[in-house]
PDB file of C-alpha atoms in Angstrom:
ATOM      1  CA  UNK A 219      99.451 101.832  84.577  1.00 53.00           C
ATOM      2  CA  UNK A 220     100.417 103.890  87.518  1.00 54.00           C
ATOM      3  CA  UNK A 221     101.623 107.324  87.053  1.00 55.00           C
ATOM      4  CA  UNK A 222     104.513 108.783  89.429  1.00 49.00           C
ATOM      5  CA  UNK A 223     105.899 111.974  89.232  1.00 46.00           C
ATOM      6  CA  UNK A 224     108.496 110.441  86.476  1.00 44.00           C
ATOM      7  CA  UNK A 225     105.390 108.941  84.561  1.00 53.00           C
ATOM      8  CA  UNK A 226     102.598 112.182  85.162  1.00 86.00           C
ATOM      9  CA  UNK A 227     101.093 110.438  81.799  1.00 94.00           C
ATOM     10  CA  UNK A 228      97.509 109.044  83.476  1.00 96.00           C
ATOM     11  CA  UNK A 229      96.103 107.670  79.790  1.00 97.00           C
ATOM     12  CA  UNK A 230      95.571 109.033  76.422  1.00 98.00           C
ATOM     13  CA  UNK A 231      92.560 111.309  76.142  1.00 98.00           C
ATOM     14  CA  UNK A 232      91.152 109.009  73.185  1.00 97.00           C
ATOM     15  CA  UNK A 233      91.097 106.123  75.688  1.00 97.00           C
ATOM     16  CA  UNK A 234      88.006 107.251  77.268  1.00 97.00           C
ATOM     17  CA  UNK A 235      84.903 107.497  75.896  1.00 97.00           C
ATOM     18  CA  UNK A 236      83.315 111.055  75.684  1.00 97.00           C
ATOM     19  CA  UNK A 237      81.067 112.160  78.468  1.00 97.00           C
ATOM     20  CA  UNK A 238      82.489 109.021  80.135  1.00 97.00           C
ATOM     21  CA  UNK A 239      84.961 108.145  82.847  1.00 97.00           C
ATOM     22  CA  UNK A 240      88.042 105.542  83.272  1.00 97.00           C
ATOM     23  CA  UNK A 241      89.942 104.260  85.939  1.00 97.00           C
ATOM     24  CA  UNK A 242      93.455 104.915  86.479  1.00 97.00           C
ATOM     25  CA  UNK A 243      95.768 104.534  89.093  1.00 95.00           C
ATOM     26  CA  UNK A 244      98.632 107.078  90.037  1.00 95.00           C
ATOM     27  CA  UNK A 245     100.473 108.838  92.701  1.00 93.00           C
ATOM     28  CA  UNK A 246      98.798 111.627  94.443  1.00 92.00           C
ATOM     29  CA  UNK A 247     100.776 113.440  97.483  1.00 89.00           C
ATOM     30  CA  UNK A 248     103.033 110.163  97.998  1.00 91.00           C
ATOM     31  CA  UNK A 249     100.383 107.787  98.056  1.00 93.00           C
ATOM     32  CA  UNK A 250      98.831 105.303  95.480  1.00 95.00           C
ATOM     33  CA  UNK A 251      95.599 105.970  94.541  1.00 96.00           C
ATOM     34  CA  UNK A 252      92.626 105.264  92.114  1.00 96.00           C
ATOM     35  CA  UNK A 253      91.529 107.955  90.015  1.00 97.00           C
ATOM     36  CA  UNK A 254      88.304 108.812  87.833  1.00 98.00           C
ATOM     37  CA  UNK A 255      89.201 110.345  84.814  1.00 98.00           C
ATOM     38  CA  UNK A 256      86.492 111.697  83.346  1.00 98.00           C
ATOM     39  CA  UNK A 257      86.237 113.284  79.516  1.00 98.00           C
ATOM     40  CA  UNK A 258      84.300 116.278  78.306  1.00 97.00           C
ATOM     41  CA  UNK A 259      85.194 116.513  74.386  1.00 97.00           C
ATOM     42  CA  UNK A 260      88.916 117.937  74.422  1.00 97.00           C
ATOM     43  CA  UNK A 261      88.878 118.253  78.551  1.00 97.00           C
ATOM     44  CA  UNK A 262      89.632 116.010  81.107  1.00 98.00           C
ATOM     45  CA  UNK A 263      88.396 116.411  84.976  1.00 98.00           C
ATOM     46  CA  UNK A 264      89.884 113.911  87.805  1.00 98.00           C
ATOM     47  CA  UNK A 265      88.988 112.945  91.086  1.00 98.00           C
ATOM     48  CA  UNK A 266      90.025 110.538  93.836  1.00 97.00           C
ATOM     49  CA  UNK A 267      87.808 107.567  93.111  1.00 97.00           C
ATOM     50  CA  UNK A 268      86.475 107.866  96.218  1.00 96.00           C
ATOM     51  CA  UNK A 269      82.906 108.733  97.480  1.00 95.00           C
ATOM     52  CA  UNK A 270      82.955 111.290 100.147  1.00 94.00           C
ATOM     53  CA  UNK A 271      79.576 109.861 102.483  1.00 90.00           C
ATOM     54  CA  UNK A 272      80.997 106.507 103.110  1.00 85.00           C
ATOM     55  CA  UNK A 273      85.051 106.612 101.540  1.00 86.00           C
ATOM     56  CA  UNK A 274      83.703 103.385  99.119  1.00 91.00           C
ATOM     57  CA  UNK A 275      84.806 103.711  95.849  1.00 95.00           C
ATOM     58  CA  UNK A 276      82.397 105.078  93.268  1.00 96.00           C
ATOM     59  CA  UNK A 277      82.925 102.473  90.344  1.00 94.00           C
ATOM     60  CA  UNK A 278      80.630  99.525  90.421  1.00 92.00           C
ATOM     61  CA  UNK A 279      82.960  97.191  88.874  1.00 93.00           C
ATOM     62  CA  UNK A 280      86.827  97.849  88.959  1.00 91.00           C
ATOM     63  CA  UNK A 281      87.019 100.710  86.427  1.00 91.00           C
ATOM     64  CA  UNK A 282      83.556 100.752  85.503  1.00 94.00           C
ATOM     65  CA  UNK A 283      81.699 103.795  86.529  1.00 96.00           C
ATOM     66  CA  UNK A 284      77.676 105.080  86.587  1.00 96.00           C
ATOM     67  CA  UNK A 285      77.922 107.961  84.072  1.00 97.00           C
ATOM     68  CA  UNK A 286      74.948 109.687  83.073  1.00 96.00           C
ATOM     69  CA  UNK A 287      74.206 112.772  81.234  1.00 95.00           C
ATOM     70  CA  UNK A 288      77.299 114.479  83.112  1.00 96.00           C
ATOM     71  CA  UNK A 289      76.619 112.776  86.051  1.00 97.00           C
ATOM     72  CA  UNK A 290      78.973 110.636  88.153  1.00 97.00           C
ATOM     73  CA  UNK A 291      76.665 108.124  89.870  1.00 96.00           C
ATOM     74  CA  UNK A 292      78.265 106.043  93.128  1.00 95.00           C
ATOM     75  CA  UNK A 293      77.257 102.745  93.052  1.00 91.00           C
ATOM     76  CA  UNK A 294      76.991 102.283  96.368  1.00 89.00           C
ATOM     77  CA  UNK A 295      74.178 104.742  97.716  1.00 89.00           C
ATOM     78  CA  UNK A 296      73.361 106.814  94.375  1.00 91.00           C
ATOM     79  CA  UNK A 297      75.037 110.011  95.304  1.00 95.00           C
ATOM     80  CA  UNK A 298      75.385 111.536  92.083  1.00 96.00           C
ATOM     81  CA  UNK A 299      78.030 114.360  91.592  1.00 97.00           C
ATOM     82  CA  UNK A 300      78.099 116.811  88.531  1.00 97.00           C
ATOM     83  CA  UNK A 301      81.060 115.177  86.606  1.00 97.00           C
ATOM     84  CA  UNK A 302      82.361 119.429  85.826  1.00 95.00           C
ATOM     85  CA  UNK A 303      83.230 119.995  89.741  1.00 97.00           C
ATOM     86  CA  UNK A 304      82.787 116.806  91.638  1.00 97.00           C
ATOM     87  CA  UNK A 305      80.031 118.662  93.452  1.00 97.00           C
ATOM     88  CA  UNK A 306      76.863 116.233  94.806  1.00 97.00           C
ATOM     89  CA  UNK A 307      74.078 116.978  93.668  1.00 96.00           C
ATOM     90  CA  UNK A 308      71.801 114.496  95.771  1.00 95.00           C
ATOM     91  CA  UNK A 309      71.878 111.705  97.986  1.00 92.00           C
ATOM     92  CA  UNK A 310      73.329 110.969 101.270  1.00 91.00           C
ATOM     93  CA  UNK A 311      76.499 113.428 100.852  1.00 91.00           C
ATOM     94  CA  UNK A 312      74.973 116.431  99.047  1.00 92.00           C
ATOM     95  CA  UNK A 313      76.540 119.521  99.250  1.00 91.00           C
ATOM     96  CA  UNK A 314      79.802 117.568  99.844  1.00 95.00           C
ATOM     97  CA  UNK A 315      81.914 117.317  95.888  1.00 96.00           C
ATOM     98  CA  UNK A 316      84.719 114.935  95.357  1.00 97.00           C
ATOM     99  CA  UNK A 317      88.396 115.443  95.672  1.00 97.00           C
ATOM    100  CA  UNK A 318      89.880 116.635  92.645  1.00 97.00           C
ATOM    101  CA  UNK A 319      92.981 115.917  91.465  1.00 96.00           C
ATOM    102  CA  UNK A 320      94.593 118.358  89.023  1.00 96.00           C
ATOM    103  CA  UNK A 321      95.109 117.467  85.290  1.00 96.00           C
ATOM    104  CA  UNK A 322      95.824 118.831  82.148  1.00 96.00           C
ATOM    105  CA  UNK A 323      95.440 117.157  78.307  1.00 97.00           C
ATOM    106  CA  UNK A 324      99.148 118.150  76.877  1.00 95.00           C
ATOM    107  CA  UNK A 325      99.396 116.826  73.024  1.00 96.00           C
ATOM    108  CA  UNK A 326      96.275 114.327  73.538  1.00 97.00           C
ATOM    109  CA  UNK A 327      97.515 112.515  77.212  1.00 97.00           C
ATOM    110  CA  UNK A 328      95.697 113.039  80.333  1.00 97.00           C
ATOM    111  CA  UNK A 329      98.638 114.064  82.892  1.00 96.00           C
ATOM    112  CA  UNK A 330      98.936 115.310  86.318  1.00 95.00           C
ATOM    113  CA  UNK A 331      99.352 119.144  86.845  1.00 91.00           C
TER     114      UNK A 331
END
């Protein structure tokens, strides 16, 4: 599914596993891209799926992301980032934090703010 400014719907919050993250693809400032959505109970927190040391995606599978403890993990060279900001914690990009993208959880769907 790919969410436009027509469709700002990115998924339901019930399709992603609590304290975990999904995949989803949308527009963001007139481009496609892939998103991690990632859910905290009720919340939901987005970012470009997109790892700031390298620009390699963070999932290590299409859609399948390192999540640990509230930790997003990139697959690629173990940066982990603090799943509440997008902020790295450690590894080769620390101090560096992911590129949120703005979302909201309106009547139980993720959508773009």
């Amino acid at each position: 599914m790919t969410a436009t400014a027509d469709t700002a719907t990115l998924c339901q919050l019930d399709d992603i596993p609590d304290g975990n993250a999904i995949e989803v693809e949308a527009i963001v400032g007139g481009e496609p891209e892939s998103l991690l959505v990632y859910r905290d109970g009720g919340d939901a927190r987005a970012y470009l799926n997109v790892c700031p040391h390298a620009g390699r995606r963070l999932d290590y599978a299409p859609g399948r992301f390192l999540v640990r403890n509230g930790l997003i993990i990139c697959a690629a060279h173990g940066a982990t980032f603090a799943a509440g900001d997008g902020h790295c914690q450690t590894g080769p990009c620390k101090g560096d934090r992911l590129r949120a993208v703005p979302v909201s959880v309106i009547d139980g769907a993720v959508r773009l703010s």
